[in-house]
mmCIF file of C-alpha atoms in Angstrom:
data_model
loop_
_atom_site.group_PDB
_atom_site.id
_atom_site.type_symbol
_atom_site.label_atom_id
_atom_site.label_comp_id
_atom_site.label_asym_id
_atom_site.label_seq_id
_atom_site.Cartn_x
_atom_site.Cartn_y
_atom_site.Cartn_z
ATOM 1 C CA MET A 124 36.824 34.302 -25.896
ATOM 2 C CA LYS A 125 38.216 36.090 -28.984
ATOM 3 C CA ARG A 126 39.354 32.395 -29.925
ATOM 4 C CA ALA A 127 36.448 31.208 -28.710
ATOM 5 C CA ILE A 128 34.228 33.537 -31.699
ATOM 6 C CA LYS A 129 37.040 32.279 -34.200
ATOM 7 C CA ASN A 130 36.365 28.850 -33.898
ATOM 8 C CA MET A 131 32.489 29.379 -34.398
ATOM 9 C CA VAL A 132 32.973 31.414 -37.191
ATOM 10 C CA LYS A 133 35.511 28.814 -38.665
ATOM 11 C CA HIS A 134 33.136 26.155 -38.182
ATOM 12 C CA PHE A 135 30.057 28.004 -39.547
ATOM 13 C CA SER A 136 32.309 28.572 -42.773
ATOM 14 C CA ALA A 137 33.157 25.315 -43.443
ATOM 15 C CA HIS A 138 29.503 23.725 -42.755
ATOM 16 C CA LYS A 139 27.328 26.854 -44.528
ATOM 17 C CA LYS A 140 26.764 24.547 -47.799
ATOM 18 C CA TYR A 141 24.917 22.180 -45.438
ATOM 19 C CA PHE A 142 23.205 25.000 -43.623
ATOM 20 C CA PHE A 143 21.618 26.476 -46.375
ATOM 21 C CA LEU A 144 21.090 23.157 -48.098
ATOM 22 C CA PHE A 145 18.856 22.742 -44.625
ATOM 23 C CA LEU A 146 16.816 26.402 -45.196
ATOM 24 C CA LEU A 147 16.492 25.136 -48.726
ATOM 25 C CA PHE A 148 14.487 21.616 -47.971
ATOM 26 C CA PHE A 149 13.185 22.336 -44.467
ATOM 27 C CA PRO A 150 9.937 24.097 -46.013
ATOM 28 C CA LEU A 151 9.203 21.231 -47.828
ATOM 29 C CA PHE A 152 7.790 19.254 -44.530
ATOM 30 C CA LEU A 153 6.256 22.066 -43.336
ATOM 31 C CA ALA A 154 3.210 21.291 -46.135
ATOM 32 C CA GLY A 155 0.201 22.007 -44.404
ATOM 33 C CA CYS A 156 -1.534 19.750 -46.790
ATOM 34 C CA TRP A 157 0.128 16.393 -45.769
ATOM 35 C CA ASN A 158 -3.117 14.558 -44.355
ATOM 36 C CA TYR A 159 -5.610 16.316 -46.817
ATOM 37 C CA ARG A 160 -8.933 14.820 -47.095
ATOM 38 C CA ASP A 161 -11.534 15.658 -50.351
ATOM 39 C CA LEU A 162 -15.152 16.052 -48.493
ATOM 40 C CA ASP A 163 -16.688 13.603 -49.885
ATOM 41 C CA GLN A 164 -14.587 10.712 -47.851
ATOM 42 C CA LEU A 165 -15.694 12.587 -44.420
ATOM 43 C CA SER A 166 -19.009 12.419 -42.442
ATOM 44 C CA ILE A 167 -19.100 15.873 -40.654
ATOM 45 C CA VAL A 168 -20.869 15.280 -37.617
ATOM 46 C CA ALA A 169 -22.745 17.878 -36.126
ATOM 47 C CA GLY A 170 -24.509 15.980 -33.510
ATOM 48 C CA VAL A 171 -23.859 12.915 -31.683
ATOM 49 C CA GLY A 172 -26.304 11.184 -28.738
ATOM 50 C CA LEU A 173 -25.290 8.385 -26.406
ATOM 51 C CA ASP A 174 -27.546 6.275 -24.858
ATOM 52 C CA ARG A 175 -26.776 2.366 -23.041
ATOM 53 C CA SER A 176 -28.624 -0.907 -24.417
ATOM 54 C CA GLU A 177 -31.139 -2.211 -21.628
ATOM 55 C CA LYS A 178 -30.639 -5.436 -23.282
ATOM 56 C CA THR A 179 -26.547 -5.781 -23.744
ATOM 57 C CA GLY A 180 -25.281 -3.008 -21.967
ATOM 58 C CA LYS A 181 -23.861 -1.838 -25.107
ATOM 59 C CA ILE A 182 -23.095 1.753 -25.968
ATOM 60 C CA ILE A 183 -25.306 3.067 -29.004
ATOM 61 C CA VAL A 184 -24.049 6.321 -30.184
ATOM 62 C CA THR A 185 -26.577 8.080 -33.109
ATOM 63 C CA ALA A 186 -24.605 10.089 -34.790
ATOM 64 C CA GLN A 187 -26.352 13.195 -37.227
ATOM 65 C CA MET A 188 -24.134 13.820 -40.202
ATOM 66 C CA ILE A 189 -24.462 16.728 -42.690
ATOM 67 C CA ASN A 190 -25.027 16.509 -46.208
ATOM 68 C CA PRO A 191 -23.193 19.365 -47.806
ATOM 69 C CA SER A 192 -24.520 18.524 -51.241
ATOM 70 C CA ALA A 193 -27.918 19.271 -49.815
ATOM 71 C CA LEU A 194 -26.853 22.267 -48.289
ATOM 72 C CA LYS A 195 -25.129 23.662 -51.576
ATOM 73 C CA SER A 196 -28.121 22.811 -53.271
ATOM 74 C CA SER A 197 -30.897 24.774 -51.078
ATOM 75 C CA GLY A 198 -28.907 27.498 -50.810
ATOM 76 C CA GLU A 199 -28.760 28.240 -54.759
ATOM 77 C CA LYS A 200 -30.999 30.556 -55.645
ATOM 78 C CA GLY A 201 -33.879 29.297 -57.876
ATOM 79 C CA SER A 202 -33.206 25.796 -57.081
ATOM 80 C CA SER A 203 -34.957 23.368 -55.114
ATOM 81 C CA PRO A 204 -33.502 20.073 -54.341
ATOM 82 C CA THR A 205 -34.597 16.677 -56.003
ATOM 83 C CA PRO A 206 -36.189 14.081 -54.167
ATOM 84 C CA GLY A 207 -33.928 11.222 -52.691
ATOM 85 C CA PRO A 208 -31.223 10.731 -50.364
ATOM 86 C CA GLN A 209 -29.057 13.843 -51.600
ATOM 87 C CA SER A 210 -32.107 16.142 -51.104
ATOM 88 C CA GLN A 211 -31.679 15.650 -47.043
ATOM 89 C CA THR A 212 -29.789 17.973 -45.162
ATOM 90 C CA VAL A 213 -28.771 15.439 -42.892
ATOM 91 C CA ARG A 214 -28.257 11.992 -42.142
ATOM 92 C CA VAL A 215 -28.848 9.850 -39.216
ATOM 93 C CA ALA A 216 -27.207 6.556 -38.283
ATOM 94 C CA ALA A 217 -26.494 4.821 -35.009
ATOM 95 C CA SER A 218 -23.783 2.357 -33.693
ATOM 96 C CA SER A 219 -22.930 0.013 -31.011
ATOM 97 C CA GLY A 220 -19.890 -1.231 -29.306
ATOM 98 C CA ASP A 221 -18.739 -2.076 -25.586
ATOM 99 C CA THR A 222 -16.807 1.030 -26.017
ATOM 100 C CA VAL A 223 -17.779 4.608 -27.639
ATOM 101 C CA PHE A 224 -14.623 4.085 -29.418
ATOM 102 C CA GLN A 225 -15.677 0.466 -30.658
ATOM 103 C CA ALA A 226 -19.052 2.011 -31.467
ATOM 104 C CA VAL A 227 -17.480 5.192 -33.660
ATOM 105 C CA ARG A 228 -15.274 2.161 -35.354
ATOM 106 C CA ASN A 229 -18.224 0.347 -36.708
ATOM 107 C CA PHE A 230 -19.447 3.101 -38.217
ATOM 108 C CA VAL A 231 -17.875 1.696 -41.327
ATOM 109 C CA THR A 232 -20.376 -0.756 -41.674
ATOM 110 C CA HIS A 233 -22.902 1.585 -42.697
ATOM 111 C CA SER A 234 -20.563 4.109 -44.658
ATOM 112 C CA SER A 235 -16.738 4.429 -45.905
ATOM 113 C CA ARG A 236 -16.843 7.700 -44.905
ATOM 114 C CA ARG A 237 -14.643 8.330 -41.849
ATOM 115 C CA LEU A 238 -16.777 10.504 -39.478
ATOM 116 C CA TYR A 239 -15.170 14.173 -38.698
ATOM 117 C CA TRP A 240 -15.719 15.928 -35.306
ATOM 118 C CA ALA A 241 -14.561 19.302 -35.878
ATOM 119 C CA HIS A 242 -17.792 20.646 -36.567
ATOM 120 C CA MET A 243 -19.298 18.739 -33.799
ATOM 121 C CA LYS A 244 -21.775 21.402 -31.637
ATOM 122 C CA VAL A 245 -23.828 18.820 -29.299
ATOM 123 C CA LEU A 246 -23.148 15.884 -27.101
ATOM 124 C CA VAL A 247 -26.273 14.371 -25.969
ATOM 125 C CA VAL A 248 -26.659 11.659 -22.927
ATOM 126 C CA GLY A 249 -30.001 10.138 -22.480
ATOM 127 C CA GLU A 250 -30.939 10.107 -18.694
ATOM 128 C CA LYS A 251 -30.871 6.434 -17.884
ATOM 129 C CA ALA A 252 -27.323 6.438 -19.392
ATOM 130 C CA ALA A 253 -26.054 9.051 -17.770
ATOM 131 C CA GLN A 254 -27.861 7.482 -14.157
ATOM 132 C CA GLU A 255 -25.360 4.275 -14.891
ATOM 133 C CA GLY A 256 -22.297 7.109 -15.522
ATOM 134 C CA ILE A 257 -21.087 9.667 -17.734
ATOM 135 C CA TYR A 258 -17.612 9.671 -17.404
ATOM 136 C CA PRO A 259 -17.444 6.081 -19.702
ATOM 137 C CA LEU A 260 -18.850 7.925 -22.443
ATOM 138 C CA LEU A 261 -17.119 11.481 -22.508
ATOM 139 C CA ASP A 262 -13.610 10.066 -22.601
ATOM 140 C CA PHE A 263 -13.261 9.301 -26.010
ATOM 141 C CA PHE A 264 -14.560 13.241 -27.128
ATOM 142 C CA ALA A 265 -12.284 14.265 -24.484
ATOM 143 C CA ARG A 266 -9.127 12.446 -25.974
ATOM 144 C CA ASP A 267 -10.199 12.807 -29.555
ATOM 145 C CA HIS A 268 -7.994 15.473 -31.228
ATOM 146 C CA GLU A 269 -10.960 16.943 -33.459
ATOM 147 C CA VAL A 270 -13.351 17.670 -30.720
ATOM 148 C CA ARG A 271 -13.126 20.687 -29.761
ATOM 149 C CA PRO A 272 -13.934 21.390 -26.073
ATOM 150 C CA GLU A 273 -17.175 24.272 -26.653
ATOM 151 C CA ILE A 274 -19.348 21.153 -27.381
ATOM 152 C CA ALA A 275 -22.485 21.270 -25.485
ATOM 153 C CA ILE A 276 -23.249 18.386 -23.024
ATOM 154 C CA ILE A 277 -26.959 17.759 -22.627
ATOM 155 C CA VAL A 278 -29.062 15.334 -20.940
ATOM 156 C CA CYS A 279 -32.303 14.418 -22.379
ATOM 157 C CA HIS A 280 -35.543 13.046 -20.494
ATOM 158 C CA GLU A 281 -35.788 10.411 -23.455
ATOM 159 C CA GLU A 282 -33.207 8.204 -25.512
ATOM 160 C CA ALA A 283 -30.230 10.346 -26.828
ATOM 161 C CA GLY A 284 -30.728 8.671 -30.272
ATOM 162 C CA LYS A 285 -34.370 10.093 -30.482
ATOM 163 C CA ILE A 286 -33.168 13.695 -30.028
ATOM 164 C CA MET A 287 -31.026 13.316 -32.663
ATOM 165 C CA GLN A 288 -34.120 12.554 -35.002
ATOM 166 C CA VAL A 289 -35.703 15.910 -34.180
ATOM 167 C CA PRO A 290 -36.374 18.110 -36.737
ATOM 168 C CA GLY A 291 -34.302 21.602 -36.762
ATOM 169 C CA GLY A 292 -37.513 23.817 -37.834
ATOM 170 C CA VAL A 293 -36.229 26.413 -39.515
ATOM 171 C CA GLU A 294 -32.996 25.557 -39.461
ATOM 172 C CA PRO A 295 -31.605 23.196 -42.034
ATOM 173 C CA VAL A 296 -28.905 20.923 -39.636
ATOM 174 C CA PRO A 297 -31.093 20.110 -36.177
ATOM 175 C CA ALA A 298 -27.614 19.948 -34.223
ATOM 176 C CA LEU A 299 -27.202 23.284 -34.651
ATOM 177 C CA SER A 300 -30.431 24.884 -33.988
ATOM 178 C CA LEU A 301 -30.349 22.464 -30.559
ATOM 179 C CA SER A 302 -27.102 24.834 -29.696
ATOM 180 C CA GLU A 303 -28.454 28.081 -30.829
ATOM 181 C CA ASN A 304 -31.132 27.802 -28.680
ATOM 182 C CA ILE A 305 -28.934 26.690 -25.763
ATOM 183 C CA GLN A 306 -27.226 29.645 -25.852
ATOM 184 C CA THR A 307 -30.126 31.772 -25.981
ATOM 185 C CA SER A 308 -31.891 29.674 -22.794
ATOM 186 C CA ALA A 309 -29.001 30.178 -21.080
ATOM 187 C CA GLN A 310 -28.772 34.289 -21.557
ATOM 188 C CA ASN A 311 -32.463 34.485 -19.975
ATOM 189 C CA GLY A 312 -31.445 31.886 -17.000
ATOM 190 C CA VAL A 313 -33.641 29.347 -18.525
ATOM 191 C CA ALA A 314 -31.016 26.351 -18.641
ATOM 192 C CA PRO A 315 -27.417 26.611 -18.216
ATOM 193 C CA SER A 316 -24.840 26.639 -21.281
ATOM 194 C CA ILE A 317 -21.669 23.756 -20.328
ATOM 195 C CA ASN A 318 -19.421 22.639 -22.819
ATOM 196 C CA LEU A 319 -17.236 19.469 -22.242
ATOM 197 C CA GLN A 320 -14.169 21.640 -20.992
ATOM 198 C CA GLU A 321 -16.470 23.074 -18.023
ATOM 199 C CA PHE A 322 -17.978 19.787 -17.176
ATOM 200 C CA LEU A 323 -14.924 17.611 -16.992
ATOM 201 C CA ALA A 324 -13.387 20.638 -14.802
ATOM 202 C CA ARG A 325 -16.446 20.271 -12.163
ATOM 203 C CA LEU A 326 -16.127 16.225 -12.976
ATOM 204 C CA LYS A 327 -12.110 16.646 -11.981
ATOM 205 C CA SER A 328 -13.001 18.697 -8.868
ATOM 206 C CA LYS A 329 -13.974 17.046 -5.590
ATOM 207 C CA THR A 330 -16.619 19.256 -4.670
ATOM 208 C CA ALA A 331 -18.190 20.832 -7.765
ATOM 209 C CA ALA A 332 -21.370 18.894 -8.760
ATOM 210 C CA PRO A 333 -21.004 18.837 -12.451
ATOM 211 C CA ILE A 334 -24.162 20.218 -14.240
ATOM 212 C CA ALA A 335 -25.681 20.197 -17.607
ATOM 213 C CA THR A 336 -28.523 21.300 -19.844
ATOM 214 C CA HIS A 337 -31.531 19.054 -19.495
ATOM 215 C CA VAL A 338 -34.083 18.751 -22.356
ATOM 216 C CA GLU A 339 -37.235 16.460 -23.374
ATOM 217 C CA VAL A 340 -39.455 16.321 -26.891
ATOM 218 C CA PHE A 341 -42.519 17.854 -26.872
ATOM 219 C CA GLU A 342 -45.561 17.564 -29.566
ATOM 220 C CA GLU A 343 -46.646 20.997 -31.464
ATOM 221 C CA THR A 344 -49.432 21.317 -32.820
ATOM 222 C CA GLY A 345 -49.453 23.232 -36.406
ATOM 223 C CA ILE A 346 -51.845 25.917 -37.732
ATOM 224 C CA ASP A 347 -52.618 22.638 -40.333
ATOM 225 C CA GLY A 348 -53.254 21.004 -37.524
ATOM 226 C CA LYS A 349 -50.095 18.452 -37.873
ATOM 227 C CA LYS A 350 -48.122 17.074 -35.442
ATOM 228 C CA THR A 351 -44.244 17.736 -34.865
ATOM 229 C CA LYS A 352 -41.631 17.346 -32.669
ATOM 230 C CA ILE A 353 -39.702 20.276 -30.647
ATOM 231 C CA ILE A 354 -37.000 20.089 -28.663
ATOM 232 C CA HIS A 355 -37.826 22.103 -25.165
ATOM 233 C CA THR A 356 -34.945 22.984 -22.286
ATOM 234 C CA ARG A 357 -36.171 21.648 -19.481
ATOM 235 C CA GLY A 358 -33.744 23.189 -16.691
ATOM 236 C CA ILE A 359 -30.215 21.818 -15.360
ATOM 237 C CA ALA A 360 -29.659 18.205 -15.117
ATOM 238 C CA ILE A 361 -27.072 17.488 -12.233
ATOM 239 C CA PHE A 362 -24.730 15.016 -10.951
ATOM 240 C CA LYS A 363 -22.975 13.525 -8.238
ATOM 241 C CA GLY A 364 -19.556 12.593 -9.340
ATOM 242 C CA ASP A 365 -20.680 11.118 -12.622
ATOM 243 C CA ARG A 366 -23.805 9.780 -11.709
ATOM 244 C CA TYR A 367 -27.068 11.797 -13.028
ATOM 245 C CA GLN A 368 -29.159 12.622 -9.580
ATOM 246 C CA GLY A 369 -32.209 14.957 -10.854
ATOM 247 C CA GLU A 370 -33.008 18.292 -12.281
ATOM 248 C CA MET A 371 -34.094 21.963 -11.190
ATOM 249 C CA GLU A 372 -37.075 23.311 -13.154
ATOM 250 C CA SER A 373 -37.285 26.936 -14.311
ATOM 251 C CA LYS A 374 -36.918 28.845 -11.524
ATOM 252 C CA GLU A 375 -34.908 27.091 -9.739
ATOM 253 C CA THR A 376 -32.553 27.142 -12.518
ATOM 254 C CA ARG A 377 -32.737 30.690 -12.796
ATOM 255 C CA GLY A 378 -31.858 31.002 -9.173
ATOM 256 C CA THR A 379 -28.469 29.257 -9.468
ATOM 257 C CA MET A 380 -27.704 31.240 -12.664
ATOM 258 C CA PHE A 381 -28.087 34.073 -10.762
ATOM 259 C CA VAL A 382 -25.902 32.629 -7.966
ATOM 260 C CA LEU A 383 -23.256 31.772 -10.946
ATOM 261 C CA GLY A 384 -23.956 34.985 -12.478
ATOM 262 C CA LYS A 385 -24.819 33.996 -15.546
ATOM 263 C CA VAL A 386 -27.797 35.607 -16.059
ATOM 264 C CA ARG A 387 -27.785 38.143 -19.264
ATOM 265 C CA THR A 388 -31.874 38.839 -19.781
ATOM 266 C CA GLY A 389 -34.943 37.482 -19.376
ATOM 267 C CA ILE A 390 -38.396 38.555 -17.997
ATOM 268 C CA ILE A 391 -39.239 38.596 -13.907
ATOM 269 C CA THR A 392 -43.077 39.165 -13.231
ATOM 270 C CA PHE A 393 -44.571 40.925 -10.323
ATOM 271 C CA GLN A 394 -47.478 42.006 -8.437
ATOM 272 C CA TYR A 395 -47.914 45.427 -7.200
ATOM 273 C CA ARG A 396 -51.703 46.057 -5.678
ATOM 274 C CA GLY A 397 -52.884 42.827 -7.177
ATOM 275 C CA GLU A 398 -51.856 44.168 -10.437
ATOM 276 C CA ARG A 399 -49.279 42.306 -12.438
ATOM 277 C CA GLY A 400 -46.348 43.734 -14.487
ATOM 278 C CA SER A 401 -43.177 42.339 -16.528
ATOM 279 C CA PHE A 402 -39.379 43.518 -15.429
ATOM 280 C CA GLU A 403 -36.901 42.645 -18.236
ATOM 281 C CA ILE A 404 -33.097 42.096 -16.953
ATOM 282 C CA LEU A 405 -30.668 43.880 -18.484
ATOM 283 C CA ARG A 406 -27.613 42.766 -16.611
ATOM 284 C CA SER A 407 -26.900 40.742 -13.335
ATOM 285 C CA LYS A 408 -23.906 40.488 -11.357
ATOM 286 C CA SER A 409 -23.359 38.194 -7.917
ATOM 287 C CA THR A 410 -20.818 37.509 -5.371
ATOM 288 C CA ILE A 411 -19.778 34.910 -3.461
ATOM 289 C CA THR A 412 -18.086 35.769 -0.042
ATOM 290 C CA PRO A 413 -17.960 32.960 2.592
ATOM 291 C CA THR A 414 -17.014 33.661 6.331
ATOM 292 C CA LEU A 415 -16.685 31.733 9.314
ATOM 293 C CA GLN A 416 -18.813 32.754 12.387
ATOM 294 C CA LYS A 417 -18.422 30.121 15.620
ATOM 295 C CA GLY A 418 -16.931 27.454 13.890
ATOM 296 C CA ARG A 419 -19.553 27.143 11.122
ATOM 297 C CA LEU A 420 -19.299 28.121 7.628
ATOM 298 C CA HIS A 421 -21.607 30.709 6.344
ATOM 299 C CA VAL A 422 -21.993 31.702 2.432
ATOM 300 C CA GLN A 423 -23.082 35.306 1.553
ATOM 301 C CA VAL A 424 -24.705 35.665 -1.989
ATOM 302 C CA LYS A 425 -25.023 39.430 -3.563
ATOM 303 C CA ILE A 426 -26.810 39.863 -6.256
ATOM 304 C CA THR A 427 -27.233 42.948 -8.178
ATOM 305 C CA CYS A 428 -29.581 43.625 -11.417
ATOM 306 C CA GLU A 429 -30.582 46.044 -13.493
ATOM 307 C CA GLY A 430 -33.458 46.578 -16.173
ATOM 308 C CA ASN A 431 -36.232 48.034 -17.333
ATOM 309 C CA LEU A 432 -40.089 47.852 -17.280
ATOM 310 C CA GLY A 433 -41.677 45.812 -19.503
ATOM 311 C CA ASP A 434 -45.294 46.426 -19.584
ATOM 312 C CA GLN A 435 -48.035 47.075 -16.150
ATOM 313 C CA GLU A 436 -51.364 47.465 -15.784
ATOM 314 C CA THR A 437 -52.533 50.119 -13.662
ATOM 315 C CA VAL A 438 -49.301 51.780 -11.767
ATOM 316 C CA ASN A 439 -48.740 55.230 -11.581
ATOM 317 C CA PHE A 440 -45.430 55.843 -11.687
ATOM 318 C CA SER A 441 -45.914 59.711 -11.053
ATOM 319 C CA GLN A 442 -45.019 58.848 -7.704
ATOM 320 C CA PRO A 443 -41.532 57.912 -6.851
ATOM 321 C CA ALA A 444 -41.785 55.470 -3.943
ATOM 322 C CA VAL A 445 -43.552 53.820 -6.562
ATOM 323 C CA ILE A 446 -40.529 52.575 -8.227
ATOM 324 C CA GLY A 447 -38.765 51.355 -4.872
ATOM 325 C CA THR A 448 -41.495 49.687 -4.087
ATOM 326 C CA ILE A 449 -41.083 48.078 -7.151
ATOM 327 C CA GLU A 450 -37.791 47.076 -6.943
ATOM 328 C CA LYS A 451 -37.849 45.403 -3.719
ATOM 329 C CA LEU A 452 -40.797 43.408 -4.957
ATOM 330 C CA ILE A 453 -38.290 42.282 -7.740
ATOM 331 C CA SER A 454 -35.738 41.890 -5.060
ATOM 332 C CA GLN A 455 -38.303 39.619 -3.413
ATOM 333 C CA GLU A 456 -38.822 37.033 -6.332
ATOM 334 C CA ILE A 457 -34.952 36.915 -7.058
ATOM 335 C CA ARG A 458 -34.534 35.895 -3.778
ATOM 336 C CA PHE A 459 -36.957 32.989 -3.474
ATOM 337 C CA GLU A 460 -35.547 31.647 -6.545
ATOM 338 C CA VAL A 461 -32.007 31.402 -5.501
ATOM 339 C CA LEU A 462 -33.472 30.380 -1.850
ATOM 340 C CA SER A 463 -35.156 27.584 -4.010
ATOM 341 C CA ALA A 464 -32.470 26.487 -5.973
ATOM 342 C CA TRP A 465 -30.343 26.401 -2.780
ATOM 343 C CA ARG A 466 -32.677 23.949 -0.864
ATOM 344 C CA HIS A 467 -33.133 21.874 -3.977
ATOM 345 C CA ALA A 468 -29.125 21.342 -4.018
ATOM 346 C CA ARG A 469 -28.868 20.774 -0.173
ATOM 347 C CA ASP A 470 -31.491 17.793 -0.776
ATOM 348 C CA LEU A 471 -29.259 16.595 -3.273
ATOM 349 C CA ASN A 472 -26.100 17.180 -1.539
ATOM 350 C CA THR A 473 -24.581 18.529 -4.656
ATOM 351 C CA ASP A 474 -22.482 22.330 -4.304
ATOM 352 C CA ILE A 475 -23.928 23.042 -8.014
ATOM 353 C CA PHE A 476 -22.803 26.773 -6.991
ATOM 354 C CA LEU A 477 -19.205 26.255 -6.456
ATOM 355 C CA PHE A 478 -19.504 27.499 -3.107
ATOM 356 C CA GLY A 479 -16.101 24.680 -2.490
ATOM 357 C CA GLU A 480 -14.062 26.963 -4.482
ATOM 358 C CA ALA A 481 -15.134 30.124 -3.015
ATOM 359 C CA VAL A 482 -14.330 28.659 0.857
ATOM 360 C CA HIS A 483 -10.588 27.247 -1.028
ATOM 361 C CA ARG A 484 -10.076 31.209 -1.726
ATOM 362 C CA LYS A 485 -11.227 32.272 1.414
ATOM 363 C CA TYR A 486 -9.393 29.595 3.644
ATOM 364 C CA PRO A 487 -6.925 27.967 1.829
ATOM 365 C CA ARG A 488 -5.289 26.677 5.112
ATOM 366 C CA GLU A 489 -7.998 24.973 6.674
ATOM 367 C CA TRP A 490 -9.403 23.930 2.907
ATOM 368 C CA PRO A 491 -7.385 20.403 2.595
ATOM 369 C CA GLU A 492 -9.285 19.423 5.632
ATOM 370 C CA TRP A 493 -12.777 20.831 4.791
ATOM 371 C CA GLU A 494 -12.241 19.514 1.176
ATOM 372 C CA ALA A 495 -12.212 15.738 2.809
ATOM 373 C CA ARG A 496 -15.309 16.370 4.320
ATOM 374 C CA TRP A 497 -16.977 18.623 1.942
ATOM 375 C CA ASP A 498 -20.176 16.059 1.878
ATOM 376 C CA GLU A 499 -20.552 16.594 5.585
ATOM 377 C CA ILE A 500 -20.125 20.357 5.314
ATOM 378 C CA PHE A 501 -22.031 22.040 2.423
ATOM 379 C CA PRO A 502 -25.448 21.171 3.868
ATOM 380 C CA GLN A 503 -24.507 22.517 6.920
ATOM 381 C CA ILE A 504 -23.595 25.986 5.455
ATOM 382 C CA GLN A 505 -25.772 28.945 6.210
ATOM 383 C CA VAL A 506 -26.458 30.891 3.320
ATOM 384 C CA GLU A 507 -27.692 34.552 3.182
ATOM 385 C CA VAL A 508 -28.981 35.975 -0.127
ATOM 386 C CA SER A 509 -29.412 40.121 -0.314
ATOM 387 C CA VAL A 510 -30.598 41.023 -3.844
ATOM 388 C CA LYS A 511 -30.594 44.914 -5.110
ATOM 389 C CA THR A 512 -32.692 46.043 -8.270
ATOM 390 C CA THR A 513 -32.375 48.752 -10.145
ATOM 391 C CA LEU A 514 -35.520 49.875 -12.353
ATOM 392 C CA SER A 515 -33.739 51.907 -14.933
ATOM 393 C CA GLU A 516 -36.543 52.448 -17.598
ATOM 394 C CA ILE A 517 -39.843 52.747 -16.917
ATOM 395 C CA GLY A 518 -40.548 53.661 -20.854
ATOM 396 C CA MET A 519 -42.696 56.450 -22.382
ATOM 397 C CA VAL A 520 -45.721 56.526 -20.281
ATOM 398 C CA ILE A 521 -45.573 57.239 -16.779
ATOM 399 C CA GLN A 522 -49.540 56.902 -15.789
ATOM 400 C CA PRO A 523 -51.759 54.404 -17.329
ATOM 401 C CA PHE A 524 -54.030 55.218 -19.823
ATOM 402 C CA TYR A 525 -56.867 53.461 -18.497
ATOM 403 C CA GLN A 526 -57.840 52.538 -15.016
ATOM 404 C CA THR A 527 -59.234 48.911 -15.589
ATOM 405 C CA ARG A 528 -60.769 48.486 -11.677
#
């Protein structure tokens, strides 16, 4: 042992000058700007639309690119952008190719700047292109090292290229406005917020059905009579494998989001003795429990929801039983939305609720056999839904000021 230590010390002493030279020059190889590029050499992509040409079958990539000089000039106090190309906040350009990568490379015919993907927020796919298969359109973005996995996956009723040309309203960059709109819609249960990583994880699963946000373009008439185009969230876009199958609208969408435990807020209306009221959701939670009864799978979905009273017409809350009655009415509405979503998913035979994953966790031994037959098993599942609603606050008014009847 001592001889080995002596040999190590002797070896280090003989080569210590090389060791210190290595320490001296090694930091030169750690410089963080070896691949530095000026901003004027890049086109910063905020959003991308993907379509397929009906005539040629080629993939059309429409990129919404940020103009940094326009953002800077509009943000300067007392300055106004001068008319012309530099005053446009974003620039929209399209390119086509047999693959997404080829279409991206063909952008050099429009500009000498290379597309920069690190700040991309949304990836929009046209409905027709999604029906033919979405995975060939996503593979490039899953592989590229600049693309972040948090980008939102969206399916639009129209061509995706048209979505990229819709103004963002008060937001200077439309793609960023669309991203924020989806986040808000997801919290209200109006539409899901599914990023690239989540979509690909569902796509990789043999049982889970991929879902995405479904949007369309509407025309809105302003107070000046002018019509402007706005993007409206429709609900959930449902896939079977990588092919688009259909959509769910508002109430079915919220029912799905309740099952997935992703409803953070929103409004549920109810009727009590012919009068309407509004319940504001503050938080919700769900649990999915599969059981095997007489050889048939049962799934029990338990949902708890807590919220406040937003408004009502003539309800007198001085009677304690009234609160319990309203809680039951709200629970019935949530249960109706969940069961409506279940029936829609069952008809399409798409496991958008991730029931398969819950069954896999509960019955790992039986799962390999069931996984192979999941398309046969899923529509036969017996789903039971129970909802417990808690009305936490009714506000400062107990008795109505005025009786309308």
